[in-house]
PDB file of C-alpha atoms in Angstrom:
ATOM      1  CA  MET A   1      29.190  55.566  22.308  1.00  0.00           C
ATOM      2  CA  ARG A   2      28.612  51.838  22.480  1.00  0.00           C
ATOM      3  CA  VAL A   3      26.404  49.469  20.531  1.00  0.00           C
ATOM      4  CA  ARG A   4      23.373  48.510  22.598  1.00  0.00           C
ATOM      5  CA  ARG A   5      21.512  46.490  20.044  1.00  0.00           C
ATOM      6  CA  VAL A   6      21.915  45.333  16.480  1.00  0.00           C
ATOM      7  CA  LEU A   7      18.740  45.410  14.417  1.00  0.00           C
ATOM      8  CA  THR A   8      18.637  42.190  12.463  1.00  0.00           C
ATOM      9  CA  ALA A   9      18.118  41.932   8.748  1.00  0.00           C
ATOM     10  CA  THR A  10      14.509  42.382   7.758  1.00  0.00           C
ATOM     11  CA  HIS A  11      14.587  43.462   4.151  1.00  0.00           C
ATOM     12  CA  GLY A  12      14.981  41.163   1.186  1.00  0.00           C
ATOM     13  CA  GLY A  13      17.553  43.486  -0.368  1.00  0.00           C
ATOM     14  CA  SER A  14      19.998  46.285   0.317  1.00  0.00           C
ATOM     15  CA  VAL A  15      18.963  49.097   2.653  1.00  0.00           C
ATOM     16  CA  LEU A  16      19.136  52.513   0.949  1.00  0.00           C
ATOM     17  CA  ALA A  17      17.802  54.744   3.732  1.00  0.00           C
ATOM     18  CA  CYS A  18      17.371  54.862   7.488  1.00  0.00           C
ATOM     19  CA  ALA A  19      16.134  57.363  10.052  1.00  0.00           C
ATOM     20  CA  CYS A  20      15.586  57.650  13.793  1.00  0.00           C
ATOM     21  CA  ASP A  21      12.883  59.885  15.251  1.00  0.00           C
ATOM     22  CA  ARG A  22      13.742  62.810  17.569  1.00  0.00           C
ATOM     23  CA  SER A  23      12.767  60.926  20.719  1.00  0.00           C
ATOM     24  CA  SER A  24      14.875  57.877  19.726  1.00  0.00           C
ATOM     25  CA  ARG A  25      11.792  55.679  20.140  1.00  0.00           C
ATOM     26  CA  PHE A  26      11.477  54.642  16.497  1.00  0.00           C
ATOM     27  CA  PHE A  27      13.851  53.594  13.726  1.00  0.00           C
ATOM     28  CA  ALA A  28      12.847  53.135  10.080  1.00  0.00           C
ATOM     29  CA  SER A  29      14.588  51.838   6.974  1.00  0.00           C
ATOM     30  CA  GLY A  30      13.843  51.683   3.256  1.00  0.00           C
ATOM     31  CA  SER A  31      15.142  49.104   0.809  1.00  0.00           C
ATOM     32  CA  VAL A  32      15.575  48.063  -2.804  1.00  0.00           C
ATOM     33  CA  ASP A  33      12.959  45.377  -2.075  1.00  0.00           C
ATOM     34  CA  HIS A  34      10.253  48.126  -2.177  1.00  0.00           C
ATOM     35  CA  SER A  35       9.567  47.895   1.566  1.00  0.00           C
ATOM     36  CA  VAL A  36       9.730  50.155   4.609  1.00  0.00           C
ATOM     37  CA  ALA A  37      10.526  48.606   8.002  1.00  0.00           C
ATOM     38  CA  MET A  38       9.971  50.261  11.354  1.00  0.00           C
ATOM     39  CA  TRP A  39      11.116  49.295  14.828  1.00  0.00           C
ATOM     40  CA  SER A  40       9.900  50.506  18.208  1.00  0.00           C
ATOM     41  CA  LEU A  41      13.144  50.877  20.158  1.00  0.00           C
ATOM     42  CA  ASP A  42      11.363  51.041  23.530  1.00  0.00           C
ATOM     43  CA  ARG A  43      11.118  47.276  23.728  1.00  0.00           C
ATOM     44  CA  LYS A  44      14.018  44.846  23.958  1.00  0.00           C
ATOM     45  CA  ASP A  45      12.156  42.210  21.966  1.00  0.00           C
ATOM     46  CA  ALA A  46      11.027  44.671  19.306  1.00  0.00           C
ATOM     47  CA  TYR A  47      10.372  43.060  15.977  1.00  0.00           C
ATOM     48  CA  PRO A  48      10.064  45.338  12.994  1.00  0.00           C
ATOM     49  CA  LYS A  49       6.807  46.182  11.313  1.00  0.00           C
ATOM     50  CA  LEU A  50       7.435  45.509   7.641  1.00  0.00           C
ATOM     51  CA  TRP A  51       5.325  47.574   5.276  1.00  0.00           C
ATOM     52  CA  GLU A  52       5.712  45.590   2.059  1.00  0.00           C
ATOM     53  CA  GLY A  53       4.299  46.160  -1.395  1.00  0.00           C
ATOM     54  CA  ARG A  54       3.267  49.748  -0.845  1.00  0.00           C
ATOM     55  CA  HIS A  55       6.016  51.207  -3.037  1.00  0.00           C
ATOM     56  CA  GLY A  56       6.327  50.001  -6.613  1.00  0.00           C
ATOM     57  CA  ALA A  57      10.116  50.400  -6.709  1.00  0.00           C
ATOM     58  CA  TYR A  58      13.105  50.920  -4.407  1.00  0.00           C
ATOM     59  CA  VAL A  59      12.670  53.157  -1.343  1.00  0.00           C
ATOM     60  CA  GLN A  60      15.328  55.887  -1.534  1.00  0.00           C
ATOM     61  CA  ASP A  61      14.657  57.964   1.612  1.00  0.00           C
ATOM     62  CA  VAL A  62      12.643  57.903   4.849  1.00  0.00           C
ATOM     63  CA  GLN A  63      12.060  60.725   7.344  1.00  0.00           C
ATOM     64  CA  PHE A  64      10.109  61.104  10.603  1.00  0.00           C
ATOM     65  CA  SER A  65       8.061  64.185  11.427  1.00  0.00           C
ATOM     66  CA  SER A  66       9.370  66.145  14.418  1.00  0.00           C
ATOM     67  CA  ASP A  67       6.406  64.997  16.542  1.00  0.00           C
ATOM     68  CA  SER A  68       7.173  61.329  15.649  1.00  0.00           C
ATOM     69  CA  LEU A  69       3.589  60.691  14.552  1.00  0.00           C
ATOM     70  CA  LEU A  70       4.309  60.416  10.823  1.00  0.00           C
ATOM     71  CA  LEU A  71       6.913  58.835   8.560  1.00  0.00           C
ATOM     72  CA  ALA A  72       7.435  59.839   4.926  1.00  0.00           C
ATOM     73  CA  SER A  73       9.055  57.647   2.276  1.00  0.00           C
ATOM     74  CA  VAL A  74      10.010  58.237  -1.360  1.00  0.00           C
ATOM     75  CA  GLY A  75      11.547  56.188  -4.113  1.00  0.00           C
ATOM     76  CA  GLY A  76      11.869  55.073  -7.667  1.00  0.00           C
ATOM     77  CA  ASP A  77       8.126  54.656  -8.157  1.00  0.00           C
ATOM     78  CA  ARG A  78       7.798  58.503  -8.195  1.00  0.00           C
ATOM     79  CA  ILE A  79       5.556  58.400  -5.110  1.00  0.00           C
ATOM     80  CA  CYS A  80       5.863  60.112  -1.743  1.00  0.00           C
ATOM     81  CA  ARG A  81       3.942  58.248   0.963  1.00  0.00           C
ATOM     82  CA  VAL A  82       3.140  59.588   4.415  1.00  0.00           C
ATOM     83  CA  TRP A  83       2.493  56.898   7.025  1.00  0.00           C
ATOM     84  CA  ASP A  84       0.870  56.867  10.444  1.00  0.00           C
ATOM     85  CA  VAL A  85       3.698  55.529  12.648  1.00  0.00           C
ATOM     86  CA  GLU A  86       1.411  53.655  15.052  1.00  0.00           C
ATOM     87  CA  THR A  87      -0.829  51.909  12.521  1.00  0.00           C
ATOM     88  CA  GLY A  88       1.338  51.694   9.403  1.00  0.00           C
ATOM     89  CA  THR A  89      -1.486  53.039   7.263  1.00  0.00           C
ATOM     90  CA  THR A  90      -0.825  55.477   4.450  1.00  0.00           C
ATOM     91  CA  THR A  91      -2.331  58.881   5.236  1.00  0.00           C
ATOM     92  CA  HIS A  92      -1.243  60.750   2.089  1.00  0.00           C
ATOM     93  CA  ILE A  93       0.095  59.857  -1.353  1.00  0.00           C
ATOM     94  CA  LEU A  94       1.804  62.308  -3.710  1.00  0.00           C
ATOM     95  CA  ARG A  95       2.488  61.109  -7.252  1.00  0.00           C
ATOM     96  CA  THR A  96       5.151  62.926  -9.275  1.00  0.00           C
ATOM     97  CA  SER A  97       6.601  62.766 -12.779  1.00  0.00           C
ATOM     98  CA  GLY A  98      10.137  61.761 -11.761  1.00  0.00           C
ATOM     99  CA  ALA A  99      11.986  59.485  -9.364  1.00  0.00           C
ATOM    100  CA  LEU A 100      12.220  60.916  -5.849  1.00  0.00           C
ATOM    101  CA  THR A 101      15.452  60.798  -3.866  1.00  0.00           C
ATOM    102  CA  LEU A 102      14.815  62.993  -0.826  1.00  0.00           C
ATOM    103  CA  VAL A 103      11.978  63.723   1.606  1.00  0.00           C
ATOM    104  CA  ARG A 104      11.746  66.134   4.567  1.00  0.00           C
ATOM    105  CA  PHE A 105       9.036  67.413   6.897  1.00  0.00           C
ATOM    106  CA  SER A 106       8.683  71.077   7.749  1.00  0.00           C
ATOM    107  CA  PRO A 107       9.421  71.861  11.433  1.00  0.00           C
ATOM    108  CA  CYS A 108       5.683  72.335  12.116  1.00  0.00           C
ATOM    109  CA  CYS A 109       4.925  68.858  10.619  1.00  0.00           C
ATOM    110  CA  LYS A 110       2.248  70.295   8.333  1.00  0.00           C
ATOM    111  CA  ARG A 111       4.198  70.094   5.074  1.00  0.00           C
ATOM    112  CA  VAL A 112       6.290  67.479   3.320  1.00  0.00           C
ATOM    113  CA  MET A 113       8.930  68.361   0.747  1.00  0.00           C
ATOM    114  CA  ALA A 114      10.073  65.732  -1.743  1.00  0.00           C
ATOM    115  CA  GLY A 115      12.623  66.122  -4.498  1.00  0.00           C
ATOM    116  CA  GLY A 116      14.521  64.125  -7.042  1.00  0.00           C
ATOM    117  CA  LEU A 117      15.856  63.930 -10.527  1.00  0.00           C
TER     118      LEU A 117
END
């Protein structure tokens, strides 16, 4: 394996989570700065889409759906957000009573599981 590209710093703080979709077209990261960043790896000049201010605390985990249409993120604000990958809009919000540390999609992409402390 060789490094083909280094994705430059985008977040204003440490990165806590990262994920690549199954097709290797998209890469996402979550940070202590409350933001989610997403790159389209198809383009050489790809600049990240930075989804700022949508989480009220650090972003602990990010995960793509198996069809690469959705991205889920969770964090210290006790919220699980599901995003439309193309538009960056939030499609679903799940509020919980505790901090969330992990998020996963079911293989059929119809369910999201989130867990934490």
